[in-house]
Tab-separated table of C-alpha atoms in Angstrom:
chain	number	residue	atom	x	y	z
A	286	MET	CA	26.594	11.726	27.545
A	287	THR	CA	23.908	9.816	29.453
A	288	PHE	CA	20.687	8.362	28.098
A	289	PRO	CA	17.409	8.872	30.026
A	290	LEU	CA	16.632	6.565	32.903
A	291	GLY	CA	20.328	6.564	33.841
A	292	ASP	CA	21.429	4.242	31.066
A	293	PRO	CA	25.135	5.150	30.510
A	294	CYS	CA	26.206	5.714	26.938
A	295	SER	CA	29.628	4.380	26.022
A	296	GLU	CA	30.972	4.606	22.500
A	297	ALA	CA	31.884	0.943	22.430
A	298	ARG	CA	28.440	-0.185	23.589
A	299	TYR	CA	26.263	1.989	21.375
A	300	SER	CA	28.369	2.681	18.274
A	301	SER	CA	26.446	0.148	16.205
A	302	ILE	CA	22.987	1.510	16.998
A	303	LEU	CA	23.459	5.239	17.468
A	304	PRO	CA	23.476	6.046	13.711
A	305	TYR	CA	20.173	4.197	13.460
A	306	LEU	CA	18.541	6.018	16.359
A	307	TYR	CA	20.288	9.384	16.646
A	308	ASP	CA	18.021	11.530	14.471
A	309	TYR	CA	14.924	10.022	16.003
A	310	TYR	CA	16.302	10.366	19.524
A	311	LEU	CA	17.013	14.071	19.095
A	312	ALA	CA	13.530	14.778	17.771
A	313	SER	CA	11.670	12.578	20.250
A	314	PRO	CA	9.963	13.761	23.461
A	315	ASP	CA	11.159	10.507	25.063
A	316	PRO	CA	8.062	8.315	24.738
A	317	PRO	CA	8.964	4.991	26.379
A	318	PRO	CA	10.500	2.668	25.373
A	319	ARG	CA	12.043	4.893	22.679
A	320	ASN	CA	13.992	6.694	25.404
A	321	SER	CA	16.229	3.627	25.737
A	322	PRO	CA	17.971	2.451	22.530
A	323	GLU	CA	18.390	-1.140	23.682
A	324	LYS	CA	14.784	-1.437	24.822
A	325	TRP	CA	13.472	0.195	21.655
A	326	LEU	CA	15.341	-2.148	19.331
A	327	SER	CA	14.098	-5.100	21.360
A	328	THR	CA	10.541	-3.785	21.126
A	329	VAL	CA	10.665	-3.428	17.320
A	330	ALA	CA	11.884	-7.008	17.077
A	331	ALA	CA	9.144	-8.181	19.459
A	332	TRP	CA	6.380	-6.441	17.505
A	333	LYS	CA	7.688	-7.896	14.253
A	334	ALA	CA	7.753	-11.384	15.764
A	335	GLU	CA	4.216	-10.893	17.065
A	336	LEU	CA	2.936	-9.795	13.659
A	337	ARG	CA	4.558	-12.792	11.984
A	338	ALA	CA	3.056	-15.082	14.627
A	339	PHE	CA	-0.501	-13.924	13.961
A	340	GLY	CA	-0.529	-16.143	10.878
A	341	SER	CA	-0.163	-19.244	13.033
A	342	GLY	CA	-3.214	-21.157	14.160
A	343	HIS	CA	-5.598	-19.509	11.699
A	344	ALA	CA	-6.903	-20.983	8.488
A	345	LEU	CA	-6.221	-19.225	5.221
A	346	ALA	CA	-8.857	-16.556	4.621
A	347	ASN	CA	-11.329	-17.329	1.869
A	348	TYR	CA	-10.625	-14.092	0.022
A	349	LEU	CA	-7.240	-15.504	-0.979
A	350	LYS	CA	-9.192	-17.540	-3.513
A	351	LEU	CA	-10.270	-14.406	-5.401
A	352	ARG	CA	-8.507	-13.756	-8.690
A	353	PHE	CA	-7.846	-10.194	-9.790
A	354	ASP	CA	-8.718	-10.878	-13.431
A	355	ASP	CA	-12.099	-12.258	-12.377
A	356	VAL	CA	-12.933	-9.319	-10.122
A	357	CYS	CA	-11.538	-6.541	-12.309
A	358	ARG	CA	-12.809	-7.426	-15.730
A	359	GLY	CA	-14.932	-5.242	-17.959
A	360	ASP	CA	-14.756	-1.617	-19.049
A	361	ASN	CA	-15.067	-0.230	-15.502
A	362	PHE	CA	-11.555	-1.451	-14.724
A	363	THR	CA	-9.806	-0.615	-18.012
A	364	ALA	CA	-7.898	2.336	-16.554
A	365	LEU	CA	-6.843	0.326	-13.494
A	366	ARG	CA	-5.509	-2.531	-15.585
A	367	ALA	CA	-3.665	-0.036	-17.806
A	368	GLY	CA	-2.126	1.642	-14.750
A	369	LEU	CA	-0.849	-1.672	-13.435
A	370	ALA	CA	0.539	-2.596	-16.842
A	371	ALA	CA	2.372	0.737	-17.061
A	372	LEU	CA	4.037	-0.043	-13.720
A	373	GLY	CA	5.078	-3.499	-14.876
A	374	ALA	CA	3.183	-4.804	-11.853
A	375	THR	CA	2.897	-8.392	-10.765
A	376	ALA	CA	-0.605	-9.868	-10.702
A	377	PRO	CA	-2.296	-8.376	-7.608
A	378	SER	CA	-3.119	-10.835	-4.828
A	379	SER	CA	-6.048	-10.424	-2.452
A	380	VAL	CA	-4.624	-9.930	1.052
A	381	TYR	CA	-7.518	-8.362	2.973
A	382	ALA	CA	-11.279	-7.920	2.707
A	383	ARG	CA	-13.941	-6.639	5.059
A	384	LYS	CA	-17.057	-4.552	5.422
A	385	LEU	CA	-15.966	-0.906	5.568
A	386	PRO	CA	-16.746	0.763	8.928
A	387	ALA	CA	-18.903	3.856	8.399
A	388	ALA	CA	-16.412	5.907	10.442
A	389	GLN	CA	-13.893	5.548	7.638
A	390	ALA	CA	-16.060	7.770	5.444
A	391	ASP	CA	-15.489	10.670	7.845
A	392	LEU	CA	-12.636	12.602	6.260
A	393	ARG	CA	-11.570	13.854	9.673
A	394	HIS	CA	-10.494	10.285	10.370
A	395	GLY	CA	-7.447	11.008	8.233
A	396	ARG	CA	-6.358	7.406	7.750
A	397	LEU	CA	-7.510	4.030	6.507
A	398	SER	CA	-7.239	1.254	9.097
A	399	ILE	CA	-6.649	-2.202	7.671
A	400	GLY	CA	-5.929	-5.635	9.088
A	401	GLY	CA	-5.874	-5.902	12.833
A	402	LYS	CA	-3.836	-8.672	14.459
A	403	HIS	CA	-4.733	-12.036	12.889
A	404	LEU	CA	-7.099	-10.361	10.406
A	405	GLY	CA	-4.078	-8.644	8.881
A	406	ARG	CA	-2.024	-11.831	8.692
A	407	HIS	CA	-2.040	-11.962	4.905
A	408	ILE	CA	-0.939	-8.319	4.666
A	409	THR	CA	1.993	-9.209	6.924
A	410	GLU	CA	2.849	-12.171	4.712
A	411	ALA	CA	3.126	-9.804	1.734
A	412	LEU	CA	5.759	-7.664	3.508
A	413	THR	CA	9.503	-8.182	3.590
A	414	ASP	CA	11.316	-7.940	6.932
A	415	GLY	CA	12.761	-4.598	5.866
A	416	GLU	CA	9.320	-3.235	5.018
A	417	LEU	CA	7.918	-4.492	8.302
A	418	ASP	CA	10.732	-2.790	10.229
A	419	THR	CA	9.987	0.484	8.426
A	420	ILE	CA	6.271	0.207	9.185
A	421	ILE	CA	6.740	-0.597	12.879
A	422	ASP	CA	9.467	1.997	13.495
A	423	ASP	CA	7.403	4.775	11.879
A	424	GLY	CA	8.450	7.322	14.498
A	425	ARG	CA	11.943	7.197	13.047
A	426	THR	CA	11.231	6.255	9.429
A	427	GLY	CA	7.949	8.096	8.859
A	428	GLY	CA	6.403	4.831	7.683
A	429	LEU	CA	6.625	2.833	4.471
A	430	ASP	CA	5.825	4.591	1.189
A	431	VAL	CA	2.989	2.689	-0.493
A	432	ALA	CA	1.418	3.596	-3.816
A	433	VAL	CA	-2.320	2.862	-3.819
A	434	LEU	CA	-4.379	2.566	-7.001
A	435	GLY	CA	-8.135	3.052	-7.013
A	436	ARG	CA	-10.786	1.583	-9.273
A	437	ASP	CA	-10.240	4.291	-11.885
A	438	GLY	CA	-6.478	3.757	-12.001
A	439	ARG	CA	-5.582	6.970	-10.149
A	440	ARG	CA	-2.524	6.714	-7.938
A	441	TYR	CA	-2.234	7.923	-4.336
A	442	GLY	CA	0.830	8.185	-2.137
A	443	PHE	CA	0.269	6.799	1.363
A	444	LYS	CA	2.485	5.945	4.298
A	445	CYS	CA	1.871	2.583	5.931
A	446	VAL	CA	2.412	2.543	9.706
A	447	TYR	CA	1.527	0.186	12.540
A	448	ALA	CA	-0.700	1.107	15.494
A	449	GLU	CA	0.658	-0.873	18.416
A	450	ASP	CA	-2.334	-0.016	20.601
A	451	THR	CA	-4.890	-1.619	18.263
A	452	GLY	CA	-2.772	-3.973	16.192
A	453	PHE	CA	-3.976	-2.388	12.937
A	454	TYR	CA	-1.982	-1.299	9.957
A	455	ARG	CA	-2.824	2.250	8.918
A	456	LEU	CA	-2.517	4.014	5.572
A	457	THR	CA	-1.881	7.613	6.563
A	458	GLY	CA	-1.665	10.981	4.839
A	459	ALA	CA	-4.621	13.266	5.493
A	460	ALA	CA	-4.611	14.978	2.086
A	461	GLU	CA	-4.251	11.722	0.136
A	462	TYR	CA	-6.856	9.997	2.314
A	463	GLU	CA	-9.361	12.777	1.633
A	464	ARG	CA	-8.673	12.689	-2.102
A	465	PHE	CA	-8.809	8.895	-2.297
A	466	MET	CA	-12.029	8.510	-0.321
A	467	ALA	CA	-13.729	11.283	-2.307
A	468	ASP	CA	-12.535	10.003	-5.704
A	469	SER	CA	-13.623	6.463	-4.791
A	470	GLY	CA	-17.147	7.680	-3.995
A	471	VAL	CA	-16.960	6.458	-0.394
A	472	VAL	CA	-18.030	9.775	1.112
A	473	ARG	CA	-20.990	10.052	-1.247
A	474	ASP	CA	-22.039	6.421	-0.899
A	475	VAL	CA	-21.759	6.139	2.889
A	476	VAL	CA	-22.423	9.640	4.216
A	477	GLU	CA	-24.914	10.925	1.657
A	478	ASP	CA	-26.615	7.756	0.434
A	479	GLY	CA	-26.299	5.589	3.545
A	480	LYS	CA	-24.833	2.625	1.664
A	481	GLU	CA	-22.829	-0.186	3.218
A	482	LEU	CA	-19.572	-0.848	1.406
A	483	PHE	CA	-17.286	-3.824	1.144
A	484	MET	CA	-13.525	-3.228	0.776
A	485	GLU	CA	-10.977	-5.422	-0.976
A	486	LEU	CA	-7.220	-4.827	-0.695
A	487	TRP	CA	-4.863	-6.317	-3.270
A	488	ALA	CA	-1.045	-6.291	-3.033
A	489	PHE	CA	1.339	-6.211	-5.968
A	490	ARG	CA	5.004	-5.536	-6.712
A	491	SER	CA	6.456	-3.112	-9.231
A	492	PRO	CA	10.057	-2.331	-10.250
A	493	ALA	CA	8.849	1.136	-11.300
A	494	LEU	CA	7.879	1.902	-7.698
A	495	ARG	CA	11.346	1.008	-6.411
A	496	GLU	CA	12.771	4.513	-7.007
A	497	GLY	CA	13.460	6.193	-3.686
A	498	VAL	CA	12.937	2.983	-1.693
A	499	GLY	CA	16.074	1.865	0.159
A	500	ALA	CA	17.096	-1.748	0.494
A	501	GLY	CA	16.412	-1.598	4.223
A	502	ALA	CA	12.804	-0.689	3.484
A	503	GLY	CA	12.243	-3.678	1.247
A	504	GLY	CA	13.739	-2.138	-1.886
A	505	ASP	CA	15.708	-5.340	-2.416
A	506	HIS	CA	12.602	-7.427	-3.137
A	507	PRO	CA	13.297	-9.124	-6.483
A	508	GLU	CA	9.928	-8.112	-7.950
A	509	GLY	CA	10.033	-4.476	-6.869
A	510	ALA	CA	8.448	-2.220	-4.273
A	511	LEU	CA	5.068	-2.853	-2.676
A	512	GLY	CA	1.905	-1.333	-4.131
A	513	MET	CA	-1.775	-1.814	-3.356
A	514	VAL	CA	-5.106	-1.729	-5.141
A	515	ILE	CA	-8.097	-0.852	-2.938
A	516	LEU	CA	-11.604	-1.420	-4.243
A	517	PHE	CA	-15.020	-0.681	-2.762
A	518	PHE	CA	-18.265	-2.488	-3.583
A	519	ASP	CA	-21.875	-1.707	-2.671
A	520	LEU	CA	-23.022	-4.569	-0.434
A	521	ASP	CA	-26.573	-4.344	-1.752
A	522	ALA	CA	-26.021	-3.494	-5.396
A	523	ASP	CA	-23.294	-6.109	-5.777
A	524	GLY	CA	-25.434	-8.711	-4.015
A	525	LEU	CA	-22.901	-9.593	-1.353
A	526	GLY	CA	-25.550	-10.652	1.167
A	527	ASP	CA	-25.416	-11.115	4.926
A	528	GLU	CA	-23.728	-14.492	5.311
A	529	LEU	CA	-20.141	-13.629	6.146
A	530	PHE	CA	-16.806	-15.385	6.131
A	531	ASP	CA	-13.565	-14.605	7.966
A	532	ASP	CA	-14.936	-12.529	10.849
A	533	ASP	CA	-17.457	-10.449	8.926
A	534	SER	CA	-14.872	-9.921	6.219
A	535	ILE	CA	-16.257	-11.774	3.235
A	536	THR	CA	-19.628	-13.135	2.254
A	537	ILE	CA	-20.766	-16.349	0.651
A	538	LYS	CA	-22.273	-14.376	-2.215
A	539	GLN	CA	-19.042	-12.412	-2.663
A	540	LEU	CA	-17.177	-15.654	-3.240
A	541	MET	CA	-19.963	-17.180	-5.308
A	542	ARG	CA	-19.972	-14.120	-7.559
A	543	HIS	CA	-16.488	-15.106	-8.723
A	544	TYR	CA	-16.710	-18.868	-8.119
A	545	PRO	CA	-20.374	-19.820	-8.733
A	546	LYS	CA	-19.707	-23.556	-8.845
A	547	GLU	CA	-17.719	-23.763	-5.615
A	548	SER	CA	-18.684	-23.662	-1.963
A	549	TYR	CA	-16.543	-23.134	1.112
A	550	PRO	CA	-16.817	-24.079	4.793
A	551	LYS	CA	-17.438	-21.153	7.112
A	552	GLU	CA	-14.359	-19.783	8.895
A	553	SER	CA	-15.138	-18.490	12.375
A	554	GLU	CA	-12.891	-15.826	13.930
A	555	GLU	CA	-13.304	-13.360	16.754
A	556	ALA	CA	-14.137	-9.767	15.846
A	557	ALA	CA	-11.430	-7.116	15.640
A	558	ALA	CA	-11.953	-3.414	16.286
A	559	ASN	CA	-10.151	-0.320	15.126
């Protein structure tokens, strides 16, 4: 047997990696560098190293200071808090926040793009190496299963993948995306009412979500499998204002809403695009 591009396959040389790549190789139309096992494994490692490196040289984002109990208090979040309690979830940590692009309200988009190179650095920090491998190598793995909870506590099953061309993480699954965006009122608020929305993404761990997650996909994390809470806020109604932190990701008023007695220096970062 010979691999594409004339790379000879010997049992001794490839025995350790063929089980890992064989199913994907058979189903793949040979998109480079996946057509070469050695190159593909090197590329996965390189992308993982690059994602880990994005956290270097950038200050901690201000949204890390948000506390879930401060943001999600009151009767509007009762069902969400109950859903997290039923999962035995850890306290959710804020790992990403930004103004929601209007294009995301178009259900034909079929996915939710989050992060983007250094802007996704705190999402990357929340992932184990096994989870990151699963996300990057989505052509073989199908992506990482991630349970997402909305404001009303409803649960949605997404796959998290990585878009190498843009550097964004993506939550995919057309049917779940449509249901989530409709249930969350995003389509109504953005498309019908012309509102501007602010999105907050919170990461948590749950032993109850571990079922069906292999150790290689991060199932060996001591606190359980990864889950997310995604919330949307009306920029005007919630008084978030126009003065933004962390590359148009968080406003002074957003922080002051939860920390009225504190102030923070402005963090300047270059813009990222989907």
